């Protein structure tokens, strides 16, 4: 399963919507109806799924499903990785 598919699966599960309703440009708030609590829960779910740490600054900038262009991912090993 690709990173995009995994992200979409997490978003769908967290927001209680179908994966087919989500595309990479979907805005969490405007298109998918997420609120600030949903966004926090999404960040936590992504951190758990990918075993990463998302900084507060990066979390504040997450607005669409296409995370690769929004955040760089810092695994607990302190190596910087990008979701591709």
PDB file of C-alpha atoms in Angstrom:
ATOM      1  CA  UNK A   1       0.000   0.000   0.000  1.00  0.00           C
ATOM      2  CA  UNK A   2       1.394   3.414  -0.975  1.00  0.00           C
ATOM      3  CA  UNK A   3       1.894   6.290   1.448  1.00  0.00           C
ATOM      4  CA  UNK A   4      -0.983   8.176  -0.223  1.00  0.00           C
ATOM      5  CA  UNK A   5      -3.307   5.201   0.240  1.00  0.00           C
ATOM      6  CA  UNK A   6      -2.296   4.841   3.878  1.00  0.00           C
ATOM      7  CA  UNK A   7      -2.851   8.564   4.531  1.00  0.00           C
ATOM      8  CA  UNK A   8      -6.252   8.492   2.825  1.00  0.00           C
ATOM      9  CA  UNK A   9      -7.211   5.422   4.863  1.00  0.00           C
ATOM     10  CA  UNK A  10      -6.312   7.191   8.102  1.00  0.00           C
ATOM     11  CA  UNK A  11      -8.207  10.330   7.085  1.00  0.00           C
ATOM     12  CA  UNK A  12     -11.271   8.288   6.111  1.00  0.00           C
ATOM     13  CA  UNK A  13     -11.221   6.352   9.381  1.00  0.00           C
ATOM     14  CA  UNK A  14     -10.706   9.431  11.563  1.00  0.00           C
ATOM     15  CA  UNK A  15     -13.414  11.473   9.830  1.00  0.00           C
ATOM     16  CA  UNK A  16     -15.870   8.629   9.253  1.00  0.00           C
ATOM     17  CA  UNK A  17     -16.014   9.103   5.478  1.00  0.00           C
ATOM     18  CA  UNK A  18     -15.300   6.938   2.449  1.00  0.00           C
ATOM     19  CA  UNK A  19     -11.841   6.844   0.911  1.00  0.00           C
ATOM     20  CA  UNK A  20     -13.481   7.604  -2.445  1.00  0.00           C
ATOM     21  CA  UNK A  21     -14.506  11.022  -1.072  1.00  0.00           C
ATOM     22  CA  UNK A  22     -10.859  12.012  -0.553  1.00  0.00           C
ATOM     23  CA  UNK A  23      -8.297  13.282  -3.048  1.00  0.00           C
ATOM     24  CA  UNK A  24      -4.827  14.735  -2.484  1.00  0.00           C
ATOM     25  CA  UNK A  25      -6.094  18.301  -2.746  1.00  0.00           C
ATOM     26  CA  UNK A  26      -8.988  17.805  -0.294  1.00  0.00           C
ATOM     27  CA  UNK A  27      -8.912  20.403   2.463  1.00  0.00           C
ATOM     28  CA  UNK A  28      -9.423  18.802   5.856  1.00  0.00           C
ATOM     29  CA  UNK A  29     -11.663  21.636   7.030  1.00  0.00           C
ATOM     30  CA  UNK A  30     -13.310  23.033   3.883  1.00  0.00           C
ATOM     31  CA  UNK A  31     -13.842  19.817   1.901  1.00  0.00           C
ATOM     32  CA  UNK A  32     -13.910  17.060   4.512  1.00  0.00           C
ATOM     33  CA  UNK A  33     -15.587  18.890   7.405  1.00  0.00           C
ATOM     34  CA  UNK A  34     -12.820  18.376   9.961  1.00  0.00           C
ATOM     35  CA  UNK A  35     -12.570  20.635  12.991  1.00  0.00           C
ATOM     36  CA  UNK A  36      -9.520  21.481  15.108  1.00  0.00           C
ATOM     37  CA  UNK A  37      -9.965  18.386  17.303  1.00  0.00           C
ATOM     38  CA  UNK A  38     -10.158  16.186  14.195  1.00  0.00           C
ATOM     39  CA  UNK A  39      -6.913  17.723  12.969  1.00  0.00           C
ATOM     40  CA  UNK A  40      -5.150  16.946  16.259  1.00  0.00           C
ATOM     41  CA  UNK A  41      -6.430  13.361  16.126  1.00  0.00           C
ATOM     42  CA  UNK A  42      -5.283  13.041  12.499  1.00  0.00           C
ATOM     43  CA  UNK A  43      -1.780  14.189  13.410  1.00  0.00           C
ATOM     44  CA  UNK A  44      -1.647  11.674  16.261  1.00  0.00           C
ATOM     45  CA  UNK A  45      -2.882   8.868  13.995  1.00  0.00           C
ATOM     46  CA  UNK A  46      -0.314   9.755  11.315  1.00  0.00           C
ATOM     47  CA  UNK A  47       2.481   9.825  13.883  1.00  0.00           C
ATOM     48  CA  UNK A  48       1.456   6.380  15.092  1.00  0.00           C
ATOM     49  CA  UNK A  49       0.976   4.859  11.616  1.00  0.00           C
ATOM     50  CA  UNK A  50       4.306   6.070  10.251  1.00  0.00           C
ATOM     51  CA  UNK A  51       6.260   6.019  13.546  1.00  0.00           C
ATOM     52  CA  UNK A  52       7.166   9.682  13.149  1.00  0.00           C
ATOM     53  CA  UNK A  53       7.029  12.934  15.063  1.00  0.00           C
ATOM     54  CA  UNK A  54       5.249  15.915  13.515  1.00  0.00           C
ATOM     55  CA  UNK A  55       6.296  19.226  15.036  1.00  0.00           C
ATOM     56  CA  UNK A  56       3.676  21.713  16.229  1.00  0.00           C
ATOM     57  CA  UNK A  57       4.700  24.090  13.437  1.00  0.00           C
ATOM     58  CA  UNK A  58       4.254  21.378  10.813  1.00  0.00           C
ATOM     59  CA  UNK A  59       0.915  20.330  12.297  1.00  0.00           C
ATOM     60  CA  UNK A  60      -0.349  23.913  12.065  1.00  0.00           C
ATOM     61  CA  UNK A  61       0.463  23.943   8.336  1.00  0.00           C
ATOM     62  CA  UNK A  62      -1.344  20.716   7.484  1.00  0.00           C
ATOM     63  CA  UNK A  63      -4.415  21.671   5.510  1.00  0.00           C
ATOM     64  CA  UNK A  64      -4.747  19.118   2.716  1.00  0.00           C
ATOM     65  CA  UNK A  65      -4.430  15.377   2.319  1.00  0.00           C
ATOM     66  CA  UNK A  66      -1.273  15.872   0.222  1.00  0.00           C
ATOM     67  CA  UNK A  67       1.042  15.934   3.233  1.00  0.00           C
ATOM     68  CA  UNK A  68       4.304  15.482   1.356  1.00  0.00           C
ATOM     69  CA  UNK A  69       4.368  19.131   0.305  1.00  0.00           C
ATOM     70  CA  UNK A  70       3.369  20.369   3.757  1.00  0.00           C
ATOM     71  CA  UNK A  71       5.558  18.570   6.278  1.00  0.00           C
ATOM     72  CA  UNK A  72       8.925  16.972   6.587  1.00  0.00           C
ATOM     73  CA  UNK A  73       8.870  14.014   8.869  1.00  0.00           C
ATOM     74  CA  UNK A  74      11.267  13.585  11.749  1.00  0.00           C
ATOM     75  CA  UNK A  75      11.374   9.993  13.001  1.00  0.00           C
ATOM     76  CA  UNK A  76      12.325   9.456  16.642  1.00  0.00           C
ATOM     77  CA  UNK A  77      15.884   8.642  15.471  1.00  0.00           C
ATOM     78  CA  UNK A  78      16.303  12.368  14.684  1.00  0.00           C
ATOM     79  CA  UNK A  79      16.841  11.631  10.987  1.00  0.00           C
ATOM     80  CA  UNK A  80      14.749  13.787   8.677  1.00  0.00           C
ATOM     81  CA  UNK A  81      12.713  11.868   6.123  1.00  0.00           C
ATOM     82  CA  UNK A  82      10.118  12.956   3.602  1.00  0.00           C
ATOM     83  CA  UNK A  83       6.935  11.062   2.792  1.00  0.00           C
ATOM     84  CA  UNK A  84       7.164  10.089  -0.863  1.00  0.00           C
TER      85      UNK A  84
END
